[in-house]
Coordinates of C-alpha atoms and ligand atoms in Angstrom, one line a residue:
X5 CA 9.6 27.6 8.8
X6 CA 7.4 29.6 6.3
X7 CA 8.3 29.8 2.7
X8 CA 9.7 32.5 1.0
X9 CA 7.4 34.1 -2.4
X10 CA 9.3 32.6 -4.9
X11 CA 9.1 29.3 -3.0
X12 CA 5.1 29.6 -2.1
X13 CA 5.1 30.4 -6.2
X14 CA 7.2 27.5 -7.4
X15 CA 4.9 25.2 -4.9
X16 CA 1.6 26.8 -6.4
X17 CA 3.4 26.0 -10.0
X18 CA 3.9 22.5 -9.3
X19 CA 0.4 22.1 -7.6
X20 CA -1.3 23.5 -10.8
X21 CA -0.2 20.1 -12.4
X22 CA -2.9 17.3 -11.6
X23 CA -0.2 14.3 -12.8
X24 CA 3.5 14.2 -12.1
X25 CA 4.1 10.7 -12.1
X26 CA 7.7 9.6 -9.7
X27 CA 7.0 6.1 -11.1
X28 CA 8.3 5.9 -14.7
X29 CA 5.8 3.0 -16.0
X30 CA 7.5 2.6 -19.3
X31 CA 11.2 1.2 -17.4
X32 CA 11.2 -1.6 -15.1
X33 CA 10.6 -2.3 -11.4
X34 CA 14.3 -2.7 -11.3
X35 CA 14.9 0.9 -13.1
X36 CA 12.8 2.3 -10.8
X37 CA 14.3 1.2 -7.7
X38 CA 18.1 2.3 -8.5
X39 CA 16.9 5.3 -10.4
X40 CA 13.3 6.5 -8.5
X41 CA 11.9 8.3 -7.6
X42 CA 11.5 11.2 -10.2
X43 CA 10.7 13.6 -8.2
X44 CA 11.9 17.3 -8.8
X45 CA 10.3 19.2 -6.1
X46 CA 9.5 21.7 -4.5
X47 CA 8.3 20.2 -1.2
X48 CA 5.2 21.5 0.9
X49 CA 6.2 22.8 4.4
X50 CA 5.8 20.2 7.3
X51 CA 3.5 21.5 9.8
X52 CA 3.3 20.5 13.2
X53 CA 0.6 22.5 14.1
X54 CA -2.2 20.3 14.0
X55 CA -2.6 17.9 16.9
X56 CA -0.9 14.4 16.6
X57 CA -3.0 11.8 16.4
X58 CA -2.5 8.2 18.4
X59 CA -2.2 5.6 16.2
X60 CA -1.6 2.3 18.6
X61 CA 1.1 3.8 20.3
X62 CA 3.2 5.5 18.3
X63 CA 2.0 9.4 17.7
X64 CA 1.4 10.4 14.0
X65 CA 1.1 13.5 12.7
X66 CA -2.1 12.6 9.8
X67 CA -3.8 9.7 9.5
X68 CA -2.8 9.3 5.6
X69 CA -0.4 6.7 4.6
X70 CA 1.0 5.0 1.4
X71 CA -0.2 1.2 1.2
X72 CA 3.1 -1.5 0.3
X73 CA 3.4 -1.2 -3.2
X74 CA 5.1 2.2 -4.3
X75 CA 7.4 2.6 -1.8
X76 CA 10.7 0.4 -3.0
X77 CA 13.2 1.2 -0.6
X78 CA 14.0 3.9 1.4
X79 CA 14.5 6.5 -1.3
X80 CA 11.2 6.3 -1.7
X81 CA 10.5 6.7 2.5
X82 CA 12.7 9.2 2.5
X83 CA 10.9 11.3 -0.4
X84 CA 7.4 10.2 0.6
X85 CA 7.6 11.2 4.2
X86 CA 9.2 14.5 3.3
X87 CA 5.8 14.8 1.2
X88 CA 3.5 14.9 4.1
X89 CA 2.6 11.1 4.0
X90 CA 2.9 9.9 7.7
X91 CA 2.0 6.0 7.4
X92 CA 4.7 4.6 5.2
X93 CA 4.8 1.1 4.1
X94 CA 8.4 -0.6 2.8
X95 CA 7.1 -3.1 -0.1
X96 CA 6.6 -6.6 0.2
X97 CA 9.9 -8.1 0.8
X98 CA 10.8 -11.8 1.3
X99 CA 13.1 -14.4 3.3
X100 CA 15.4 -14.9 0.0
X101 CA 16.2 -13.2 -3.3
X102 CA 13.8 -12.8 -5.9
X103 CA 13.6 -11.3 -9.4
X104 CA 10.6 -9.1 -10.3
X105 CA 8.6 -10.0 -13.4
X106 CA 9.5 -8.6 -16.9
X107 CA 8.2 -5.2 -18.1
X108 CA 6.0 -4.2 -18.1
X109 CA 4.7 -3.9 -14.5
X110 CA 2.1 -1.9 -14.8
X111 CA -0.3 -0.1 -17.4
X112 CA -2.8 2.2 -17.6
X113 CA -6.5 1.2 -18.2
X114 CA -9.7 2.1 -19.3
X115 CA -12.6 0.4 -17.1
X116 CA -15.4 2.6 -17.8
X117 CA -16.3 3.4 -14.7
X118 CA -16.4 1.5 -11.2
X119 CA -15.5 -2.0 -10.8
X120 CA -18.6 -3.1 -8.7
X121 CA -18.4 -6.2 -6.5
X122 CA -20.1 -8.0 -9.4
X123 CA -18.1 -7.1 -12.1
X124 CA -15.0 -9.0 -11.0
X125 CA -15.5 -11.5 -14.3
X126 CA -15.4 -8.9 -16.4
X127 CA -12.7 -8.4 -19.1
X128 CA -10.4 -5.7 -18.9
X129 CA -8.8 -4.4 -21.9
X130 CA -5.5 -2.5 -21.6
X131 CA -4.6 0.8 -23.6
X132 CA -5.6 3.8 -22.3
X133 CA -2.7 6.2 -23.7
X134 CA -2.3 8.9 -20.8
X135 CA -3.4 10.2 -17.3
X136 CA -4.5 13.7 -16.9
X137 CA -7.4 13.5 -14.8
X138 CA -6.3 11.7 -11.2
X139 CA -10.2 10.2 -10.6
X140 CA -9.6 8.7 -14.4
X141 CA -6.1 6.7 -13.2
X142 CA -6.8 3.2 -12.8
X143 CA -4.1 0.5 -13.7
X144 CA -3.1 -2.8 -13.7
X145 CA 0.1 -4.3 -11.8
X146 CA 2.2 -7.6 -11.7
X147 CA 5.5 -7.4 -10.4
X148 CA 5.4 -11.2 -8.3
X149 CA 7.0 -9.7 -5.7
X150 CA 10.6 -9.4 -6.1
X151 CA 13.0 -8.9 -2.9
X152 CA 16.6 -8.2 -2.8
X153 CA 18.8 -10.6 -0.6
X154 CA 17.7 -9.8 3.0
X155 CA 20.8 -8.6 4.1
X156 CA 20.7 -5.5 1.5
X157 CA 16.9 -4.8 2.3
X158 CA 17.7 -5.1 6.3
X159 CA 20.1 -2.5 6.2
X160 CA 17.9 -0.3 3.5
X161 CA 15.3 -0.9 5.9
X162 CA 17.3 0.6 8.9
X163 CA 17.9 3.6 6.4
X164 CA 14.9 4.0 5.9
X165 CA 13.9 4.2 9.8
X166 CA 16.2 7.3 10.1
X167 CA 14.8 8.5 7.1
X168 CA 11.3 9.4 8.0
X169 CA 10.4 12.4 10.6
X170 CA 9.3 12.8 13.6
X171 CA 5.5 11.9 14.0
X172 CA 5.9 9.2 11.7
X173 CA 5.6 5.0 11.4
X174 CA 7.3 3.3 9.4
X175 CA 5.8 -0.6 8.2
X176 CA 7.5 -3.3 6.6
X177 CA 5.5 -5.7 4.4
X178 CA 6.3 -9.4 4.5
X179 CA 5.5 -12.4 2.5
X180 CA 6.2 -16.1 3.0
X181 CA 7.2 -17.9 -0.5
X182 CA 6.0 -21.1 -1.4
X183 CA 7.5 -22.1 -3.8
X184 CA 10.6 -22.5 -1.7
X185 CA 8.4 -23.6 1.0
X186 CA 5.3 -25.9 -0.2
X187 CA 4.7 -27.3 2.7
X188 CA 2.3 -25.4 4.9
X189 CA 4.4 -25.8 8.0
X190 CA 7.5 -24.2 6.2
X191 CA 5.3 -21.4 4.4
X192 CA 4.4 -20.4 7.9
X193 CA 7.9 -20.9 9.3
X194 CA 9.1 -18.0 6.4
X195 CA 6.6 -15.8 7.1
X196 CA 7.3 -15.3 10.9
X197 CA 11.2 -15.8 9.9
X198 CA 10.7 -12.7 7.4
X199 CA 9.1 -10.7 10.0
X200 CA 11.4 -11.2 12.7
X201 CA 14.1 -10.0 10.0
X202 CA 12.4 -7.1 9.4
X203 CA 11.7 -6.8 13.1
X204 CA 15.0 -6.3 13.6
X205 CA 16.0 -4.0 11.1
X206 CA 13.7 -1.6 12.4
X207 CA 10.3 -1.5 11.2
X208 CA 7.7 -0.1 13.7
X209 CA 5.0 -2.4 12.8
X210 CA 4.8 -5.5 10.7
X211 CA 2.8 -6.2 8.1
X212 CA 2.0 -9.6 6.6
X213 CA 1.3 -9.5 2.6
X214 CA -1.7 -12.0 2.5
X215 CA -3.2 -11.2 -0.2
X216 CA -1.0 -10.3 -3.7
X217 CA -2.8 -11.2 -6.9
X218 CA 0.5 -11.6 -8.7
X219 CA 2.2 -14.5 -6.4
X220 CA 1.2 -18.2 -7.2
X221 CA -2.0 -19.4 -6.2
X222 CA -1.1 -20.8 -2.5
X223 CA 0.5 -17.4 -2.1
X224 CA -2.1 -14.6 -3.0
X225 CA -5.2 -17.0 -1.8
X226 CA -4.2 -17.1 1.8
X227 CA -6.5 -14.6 3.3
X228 CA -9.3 -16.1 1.8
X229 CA -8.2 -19.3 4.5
X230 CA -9.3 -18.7 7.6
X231 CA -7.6 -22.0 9.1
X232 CA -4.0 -20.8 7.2
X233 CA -4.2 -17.1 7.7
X234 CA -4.6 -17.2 11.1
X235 CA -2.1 -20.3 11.4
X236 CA 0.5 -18.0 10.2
X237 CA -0.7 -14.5 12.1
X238 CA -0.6 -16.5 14.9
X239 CA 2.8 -18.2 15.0
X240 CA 4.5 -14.6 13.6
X241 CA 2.7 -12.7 16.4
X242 CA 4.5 -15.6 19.0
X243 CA 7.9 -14.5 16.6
X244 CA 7.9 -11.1 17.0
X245 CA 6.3 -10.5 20.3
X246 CA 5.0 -6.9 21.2
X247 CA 5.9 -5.3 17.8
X248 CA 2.5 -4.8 16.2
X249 CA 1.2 -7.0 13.5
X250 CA -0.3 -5.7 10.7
X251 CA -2.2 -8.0 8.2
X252 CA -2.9 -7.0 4.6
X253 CA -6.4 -8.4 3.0
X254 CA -7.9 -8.7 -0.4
X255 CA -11.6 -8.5 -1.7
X256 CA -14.1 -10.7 -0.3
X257 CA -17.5 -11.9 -2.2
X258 CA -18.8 -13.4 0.7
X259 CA -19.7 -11.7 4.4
X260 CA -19.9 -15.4 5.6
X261 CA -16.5 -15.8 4.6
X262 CA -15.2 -12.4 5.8
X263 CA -16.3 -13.4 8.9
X264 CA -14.8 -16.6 9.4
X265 CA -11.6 -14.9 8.3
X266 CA -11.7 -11.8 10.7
X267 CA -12.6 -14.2 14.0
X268 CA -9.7 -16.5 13.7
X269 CA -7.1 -13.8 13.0
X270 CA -8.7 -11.4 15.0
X271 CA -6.9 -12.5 18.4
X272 CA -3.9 -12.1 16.6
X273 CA -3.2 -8.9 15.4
X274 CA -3.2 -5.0 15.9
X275 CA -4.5 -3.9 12.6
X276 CA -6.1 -5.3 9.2
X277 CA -5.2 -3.1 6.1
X278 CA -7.6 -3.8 3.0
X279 CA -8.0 -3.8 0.4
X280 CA -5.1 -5.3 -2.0
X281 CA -5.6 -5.2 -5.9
X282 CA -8.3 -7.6 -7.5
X283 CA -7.6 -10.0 -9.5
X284 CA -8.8 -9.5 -13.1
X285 CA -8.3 -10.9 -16.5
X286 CA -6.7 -7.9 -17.9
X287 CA -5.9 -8.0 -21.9
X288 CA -4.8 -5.9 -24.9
X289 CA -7.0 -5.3 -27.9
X290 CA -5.1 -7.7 -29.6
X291 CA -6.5 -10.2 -26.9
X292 CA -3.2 -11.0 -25.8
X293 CA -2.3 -10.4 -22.2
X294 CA -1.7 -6.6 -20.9
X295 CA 1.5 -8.0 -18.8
X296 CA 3.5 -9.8 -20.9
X297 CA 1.5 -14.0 -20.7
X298 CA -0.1 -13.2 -17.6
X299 CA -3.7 -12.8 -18.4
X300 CA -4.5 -12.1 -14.8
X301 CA -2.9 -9.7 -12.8
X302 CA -3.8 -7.1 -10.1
X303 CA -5.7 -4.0 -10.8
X304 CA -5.9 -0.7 -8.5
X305 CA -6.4 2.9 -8.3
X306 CA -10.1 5.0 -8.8
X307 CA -11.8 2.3 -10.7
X308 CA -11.8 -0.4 -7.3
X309 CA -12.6 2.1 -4.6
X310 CA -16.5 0.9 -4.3
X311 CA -15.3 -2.7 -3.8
X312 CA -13.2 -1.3 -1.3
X313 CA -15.5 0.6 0.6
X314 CA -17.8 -2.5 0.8
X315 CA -14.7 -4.2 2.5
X316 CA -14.4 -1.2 5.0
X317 CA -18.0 -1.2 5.7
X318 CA -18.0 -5.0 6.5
X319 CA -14.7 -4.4 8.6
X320 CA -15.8 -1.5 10.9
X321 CA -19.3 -3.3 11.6
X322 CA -17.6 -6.6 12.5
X323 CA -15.5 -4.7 14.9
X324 CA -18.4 -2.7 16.3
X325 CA -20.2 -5.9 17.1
X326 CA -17.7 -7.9 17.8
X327 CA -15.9 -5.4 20.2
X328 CA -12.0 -6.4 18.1
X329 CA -9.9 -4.1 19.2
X330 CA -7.4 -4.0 15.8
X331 CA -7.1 -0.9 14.2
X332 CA -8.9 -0.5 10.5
X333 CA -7.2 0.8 7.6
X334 CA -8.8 1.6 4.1
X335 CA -7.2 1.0 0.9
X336 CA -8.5 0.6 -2.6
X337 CA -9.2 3.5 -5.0
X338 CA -8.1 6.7 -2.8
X339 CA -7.6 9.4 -5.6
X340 CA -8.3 12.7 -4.0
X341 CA -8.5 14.7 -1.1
X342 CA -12.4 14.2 -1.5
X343 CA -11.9 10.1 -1.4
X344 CA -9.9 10.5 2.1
X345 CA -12.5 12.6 3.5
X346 CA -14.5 10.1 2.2
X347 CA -12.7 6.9 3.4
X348 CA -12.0 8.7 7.2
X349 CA -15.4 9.7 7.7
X350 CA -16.7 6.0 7.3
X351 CA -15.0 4.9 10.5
X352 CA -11.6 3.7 10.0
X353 CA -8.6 4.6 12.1
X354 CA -6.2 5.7 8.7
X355 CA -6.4 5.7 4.5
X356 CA -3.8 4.6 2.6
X357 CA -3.2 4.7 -1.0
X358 CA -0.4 3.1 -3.3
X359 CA -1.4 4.0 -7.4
X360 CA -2.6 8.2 -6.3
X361 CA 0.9 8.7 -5.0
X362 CA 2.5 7.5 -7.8
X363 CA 1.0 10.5 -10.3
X364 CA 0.0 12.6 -7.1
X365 CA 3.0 13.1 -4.7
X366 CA 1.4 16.3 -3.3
X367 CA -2.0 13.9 -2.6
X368 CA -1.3 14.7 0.9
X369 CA -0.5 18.1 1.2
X370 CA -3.9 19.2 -1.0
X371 CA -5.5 17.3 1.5
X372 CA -4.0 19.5 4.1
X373 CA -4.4 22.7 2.2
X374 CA -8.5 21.3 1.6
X375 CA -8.7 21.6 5.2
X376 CA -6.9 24.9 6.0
X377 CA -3.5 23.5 6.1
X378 CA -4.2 21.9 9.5
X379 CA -3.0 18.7 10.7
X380 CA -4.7 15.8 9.0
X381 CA -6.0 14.2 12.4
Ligands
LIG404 C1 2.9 -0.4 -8.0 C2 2.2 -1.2 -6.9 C3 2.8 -2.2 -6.2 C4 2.2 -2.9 -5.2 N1 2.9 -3.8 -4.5 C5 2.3 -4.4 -3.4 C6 3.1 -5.2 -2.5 O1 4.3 -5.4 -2.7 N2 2.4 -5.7 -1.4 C7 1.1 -5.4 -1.1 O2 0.6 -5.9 -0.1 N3 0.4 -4.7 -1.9 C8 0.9 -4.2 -3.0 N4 0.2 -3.3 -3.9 C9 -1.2 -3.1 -3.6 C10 -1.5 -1.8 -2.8 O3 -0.9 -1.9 -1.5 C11 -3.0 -1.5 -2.6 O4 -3.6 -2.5 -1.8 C12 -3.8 -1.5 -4.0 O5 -3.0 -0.9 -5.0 C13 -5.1 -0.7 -3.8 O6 -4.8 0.6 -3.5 P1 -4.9 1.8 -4.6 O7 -6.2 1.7 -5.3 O8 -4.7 3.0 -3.8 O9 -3.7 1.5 -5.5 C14 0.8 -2.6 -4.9 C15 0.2 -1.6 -5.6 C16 0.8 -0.9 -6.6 C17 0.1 0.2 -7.4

């Protein structure tokens, strides 16, 4: 349907402003999932004029999505996907209840540039007042993955599956906890259990949290262990059969040890997503710790996107040579409609981004309008 002036005026209005965060930083994760998003409009038209593009074998209308992480339940789909974002990913949820951490989640920071894949060492001070300038928005999170009951995120997660439009997929992110589980027969056990919930509820594709800087040790470390990772994307792929299994990677030092990783899980699964947030010490000026006594927590948004792109360069040449047949999606440091050119032109099958979104909800419509408002295929 096309707009009417005053609606193509109020639209060129809102798109005038660079940041318009929906995510209100200064409350808590829990604020923000009974009172988020804050998001005022207007909305960009949808158009279905570009050709859809095949993404396994569901039909997509772009090939931009929003990584787990922003998206808390399926007022956040439902907002997202009326946006122009046609990946959308529910955040990490769990087999049982679980708090979030205390504010604050996340802060903004000043890195000084790139995080190279050397710098990871480095000290990260906290502080940086206010974001005006999207490629200058890079932050710091630690939440520990909270999850409501699974009964109430079942059902939110069915709401959210006749939320989004047509043309659209809908993922569910998944985590095994253990703490409740130590042993590494039970941690497995709860992740395929937790995917088989949200298997049910809806999701079109699975995806298995591997990788969050913010859980415990055993947690966050997995995808690092090639023997455990693939343990566990094996027996959830025997769980849920021929829904597709997405699994979600962090950073990797070592191509040896990429390797290893990406052979064993390889037979398992339809799609790696990479990468998450890397863990840093991140601290006040003070010297205290940014996130209230966690002195390492995740960090995300422009300043990780060259560590990222090392990632997406190892993972399309493994496949290449390897002939894997999973699809590839980037992650890490996705600001602009520049970085998604960017990201989609190295190879990969889609880009995602979680921290852009959250201060950029019309990311994907300027990446339409950069390309003549035509489909993002
Ligand atoms: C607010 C926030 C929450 C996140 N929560 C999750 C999560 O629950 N599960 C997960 O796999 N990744 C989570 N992430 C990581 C993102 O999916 C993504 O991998 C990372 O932020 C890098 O992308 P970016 O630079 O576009 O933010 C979160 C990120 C942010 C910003």
């Amino acid at each position: 349907m096309k707009e009417s002036p005053k609606q193509t005026k109020a639209l060129e209005r809102a798109l005038a402003r660079p940041c318009q965060p929906t995510y209100d930083i200064t409350k808590s994760y829990e604020w923000n999932y009974r009172f988020g998003p804050g998001f005022k409009g207007p909305f960009p038209p949808r158009t279905e004029t570009g050709r859809p593009v095949r993404f396994l074998d569901f039909e997509v209308a772009s090939r931009i999505g929003i990584a787990a992480g922003p998206l808390l339940n399926s007022k956040w789909i439902r907002l997202y996907s009326r946006l122009g974002f046609d990946i959308l990913t529910y955040k990490t949820v769990r087999s049982a209840k679980r708090p979030s951490n205390p504010k604050p989640n996340c802060v903004l920071l000043d890195t000084g540039g790139l995080i190279g894949p050397d710098d990871l060492d480095r000290t990260l001070i906290a502080g940086k007042k206010d974001a005006v300038d999207m490629r200058d928005i890079t932050i710091t999170n630690s939440f520990g993955v909270p999850s409501r009951n699974p009964n109430i995120w079942q059902e939110d997660v069915q709401k959210a599956k006749r939320a989004i439009l047509p043309r659209q997929v809908l993922i569910v992110s998944v985590m095994g906890s253990s703490e409740v589980y130590p042993d590494i027969a039970g941690f497995t056990k709860d992740f395929a259990v937790c995917a088989s919930m949200a298997r049910e509820s809806g999701a079109d594709i699975i995806e298995l949290d591997l990788s969050c800087p913010n859980s415990n040790a055993a947690e966050g470390m997995v995808y690092r262990d090639a023997g455990l990772s693939s343990a566990i994307s094996k027996a959830v792929k025997a769980e849920i059969g021929v829904t597709p299994l997405f699994i979600k990677m962090g950073f990797f030092s070592s191509r040896e040890q990429f390797e290893t990783v990406i052979a064993a899980n390889a037979p398992h699964v339809e799609g790696i997503v990479g990468i998450n947030t890397l863990r840093m010490t991140v601290l006040k000026a003070s010297g205290e710790p940014a996130l209230g006594g966690r002195p390492q927590s995740g960090v995300c948004g422009a300043a990780i996107k060259l560590c990222a792109k090392q990632f997406i360069g190892w993972l399309i040449e493994t496949r290449k040579l390897n002939r894997y047949d999973f699809l590839a999606v980037g992650v890490g440091g996705v600001m602009t409609p520049a970085d998604i050119d960017e990201f989609l032109e190295s190879g990969i099958d889609a880009v995602e981004t979680a921290t852009a979104p959250m201060w950029d909800p019309y990311l994907a419509y300027r990446y339409r309008l950069s390309h003549g408002n035509a489909g993002a295929g």
